[in-house]
Short mmCIF file of C-alpha atoms in Angstrom, two decimals:
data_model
loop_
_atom_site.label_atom_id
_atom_site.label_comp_id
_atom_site.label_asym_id
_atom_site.label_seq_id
_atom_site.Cartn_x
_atom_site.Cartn_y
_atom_site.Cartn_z
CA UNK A 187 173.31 -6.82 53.50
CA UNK A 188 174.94 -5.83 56.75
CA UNK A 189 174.93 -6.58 60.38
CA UNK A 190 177.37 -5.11 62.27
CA UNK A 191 177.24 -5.55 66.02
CA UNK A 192 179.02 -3.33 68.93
CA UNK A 193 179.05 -3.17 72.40
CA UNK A 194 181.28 -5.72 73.44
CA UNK A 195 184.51 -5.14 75.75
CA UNK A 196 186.00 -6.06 79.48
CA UNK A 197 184.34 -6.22 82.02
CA UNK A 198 184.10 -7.81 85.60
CA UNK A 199 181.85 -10.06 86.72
CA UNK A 200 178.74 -8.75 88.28
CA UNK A 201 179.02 -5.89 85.09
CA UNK A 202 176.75 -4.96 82.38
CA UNK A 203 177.09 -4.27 78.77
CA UNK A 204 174.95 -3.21 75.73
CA UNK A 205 175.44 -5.00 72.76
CA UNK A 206 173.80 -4.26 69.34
CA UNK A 207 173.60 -5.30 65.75
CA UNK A 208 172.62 -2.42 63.13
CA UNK A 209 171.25 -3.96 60.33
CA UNK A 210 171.08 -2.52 56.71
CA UNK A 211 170.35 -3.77 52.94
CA UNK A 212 167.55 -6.04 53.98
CA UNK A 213 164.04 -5.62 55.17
CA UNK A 214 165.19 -5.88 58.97
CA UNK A 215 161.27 -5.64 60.55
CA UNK A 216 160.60 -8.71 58.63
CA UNK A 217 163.09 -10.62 59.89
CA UNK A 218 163.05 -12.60 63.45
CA UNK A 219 166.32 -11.82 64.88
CA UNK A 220 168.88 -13.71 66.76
CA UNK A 221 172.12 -13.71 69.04
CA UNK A 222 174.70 -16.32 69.27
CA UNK A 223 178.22 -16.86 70.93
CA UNK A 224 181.02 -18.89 70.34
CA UNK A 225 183.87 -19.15 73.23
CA UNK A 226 186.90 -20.61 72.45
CA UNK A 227 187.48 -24.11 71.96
CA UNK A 228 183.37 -24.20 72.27
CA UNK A 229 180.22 -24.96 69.67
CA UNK A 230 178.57 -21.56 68.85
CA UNK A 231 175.62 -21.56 71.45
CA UNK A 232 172.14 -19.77 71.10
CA UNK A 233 171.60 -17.02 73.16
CA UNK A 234 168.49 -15.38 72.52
CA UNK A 235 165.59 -15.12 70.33
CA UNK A 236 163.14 -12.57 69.13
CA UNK A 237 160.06 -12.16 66.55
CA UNK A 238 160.03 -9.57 63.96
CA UNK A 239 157.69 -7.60 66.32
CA UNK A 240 159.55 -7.99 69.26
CA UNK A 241 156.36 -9.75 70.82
CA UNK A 242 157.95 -13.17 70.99
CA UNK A 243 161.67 -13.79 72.74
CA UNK A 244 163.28 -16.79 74.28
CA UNK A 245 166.34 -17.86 76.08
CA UNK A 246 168.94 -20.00 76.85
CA UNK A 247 168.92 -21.32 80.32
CA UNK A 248 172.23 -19.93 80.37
CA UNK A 249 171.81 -16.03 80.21
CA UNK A 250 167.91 -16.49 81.07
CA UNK A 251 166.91 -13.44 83.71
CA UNK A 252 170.27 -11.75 83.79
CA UNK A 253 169.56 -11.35 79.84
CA UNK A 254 167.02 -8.88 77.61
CA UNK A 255 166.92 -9.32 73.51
CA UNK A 256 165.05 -6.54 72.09
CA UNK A 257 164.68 -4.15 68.83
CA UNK A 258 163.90 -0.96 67.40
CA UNK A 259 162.47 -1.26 63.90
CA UNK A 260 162.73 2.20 63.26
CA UNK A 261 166.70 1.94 63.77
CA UNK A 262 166.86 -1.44 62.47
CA UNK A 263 168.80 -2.24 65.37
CA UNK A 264 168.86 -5.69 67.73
CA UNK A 265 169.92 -4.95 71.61
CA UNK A 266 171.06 -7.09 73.96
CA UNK A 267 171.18 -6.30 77.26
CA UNK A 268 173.57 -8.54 79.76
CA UNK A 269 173.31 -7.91 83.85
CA UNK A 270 175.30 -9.62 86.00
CA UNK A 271 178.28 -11.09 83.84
CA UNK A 272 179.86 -14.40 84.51
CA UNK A 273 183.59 -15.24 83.23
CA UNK A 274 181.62 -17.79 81.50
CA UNK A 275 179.86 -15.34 79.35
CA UNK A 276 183.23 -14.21 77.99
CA UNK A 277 182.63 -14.91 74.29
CA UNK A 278 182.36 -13.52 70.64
CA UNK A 279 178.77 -12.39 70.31
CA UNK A 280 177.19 -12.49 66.77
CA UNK A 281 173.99 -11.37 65.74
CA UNK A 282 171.92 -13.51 62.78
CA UNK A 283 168.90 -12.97 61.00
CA UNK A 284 166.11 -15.08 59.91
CA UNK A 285 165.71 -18.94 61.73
CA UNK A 286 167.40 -21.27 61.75
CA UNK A 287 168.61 -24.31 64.17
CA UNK A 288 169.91 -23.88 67.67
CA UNK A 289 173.65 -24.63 66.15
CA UNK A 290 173.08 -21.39 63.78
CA UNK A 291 172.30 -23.52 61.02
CA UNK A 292 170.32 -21.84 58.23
CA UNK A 293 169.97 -18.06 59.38
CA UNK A 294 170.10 -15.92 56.04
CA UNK A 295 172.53 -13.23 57.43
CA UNK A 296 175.28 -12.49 60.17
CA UNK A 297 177.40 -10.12 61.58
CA UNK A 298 181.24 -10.60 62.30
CA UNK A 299 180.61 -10.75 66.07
CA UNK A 300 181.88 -8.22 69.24
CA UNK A 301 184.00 -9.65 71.74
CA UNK A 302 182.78 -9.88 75.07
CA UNK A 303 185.42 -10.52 78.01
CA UNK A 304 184.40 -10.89 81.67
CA UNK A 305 187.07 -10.80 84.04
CA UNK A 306 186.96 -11.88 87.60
#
């Protein structure tokens, strides 16, 4: 089983970026997906949401409409999308698969996480 995510980088505030988790050795359209972050000195935070379908997403109140989690099943990839940046977004970004809590307790895979730095 992998997830590996990309995307991440520097960036200024007001920025965008990409980020996305290709996922391999599992059934990934199965599989409600999730992202998480983790700044330093900080508790890993949930980010966003989505249903194996892609019908079903939620947010934290943090990222919510500057944020869009999304997938392609045929790519077995997760997205997410991040619009106007805040320094306090700057964070490493993992992707997880599965449920779990809202501390990342119990998802059944993870990635090894992009860094995302917003500068101001």
């Amino acid at each position: 089983v992998r997830l590996v995510e990309s995307g991440g980088g520097l960036v200024h505030t007001g920025g965008s970026l990409r980020l996305s988790c290709a996922a391999s050795g599992f059934t990934f359209n199965k599989y409600p997906m999730a992202w998480f972050r983790q700044a330093p000195g900080k508790e890993r935070e949930l980010v966003a949401t989505i249903s194996w379908n892609g019908g079903s997403t939620t947010y934290a109140d943090s990222v919510k409409g500057r944020s869009t989690i999304s997938r392609d099943n045929v790519k077995n990839t997760l997205y997410l999308q991040m619009n106007s940046l805040k320094v306090e977004d700057t964070a490493i970004y993992y992707c997880a698969a599965g449920t779990g809590t809202v501390m990342g307790e119990d998802y059944d895979y993870w990635g090894q996480g992009t860094q995302v730095t917003v500068s101001s």
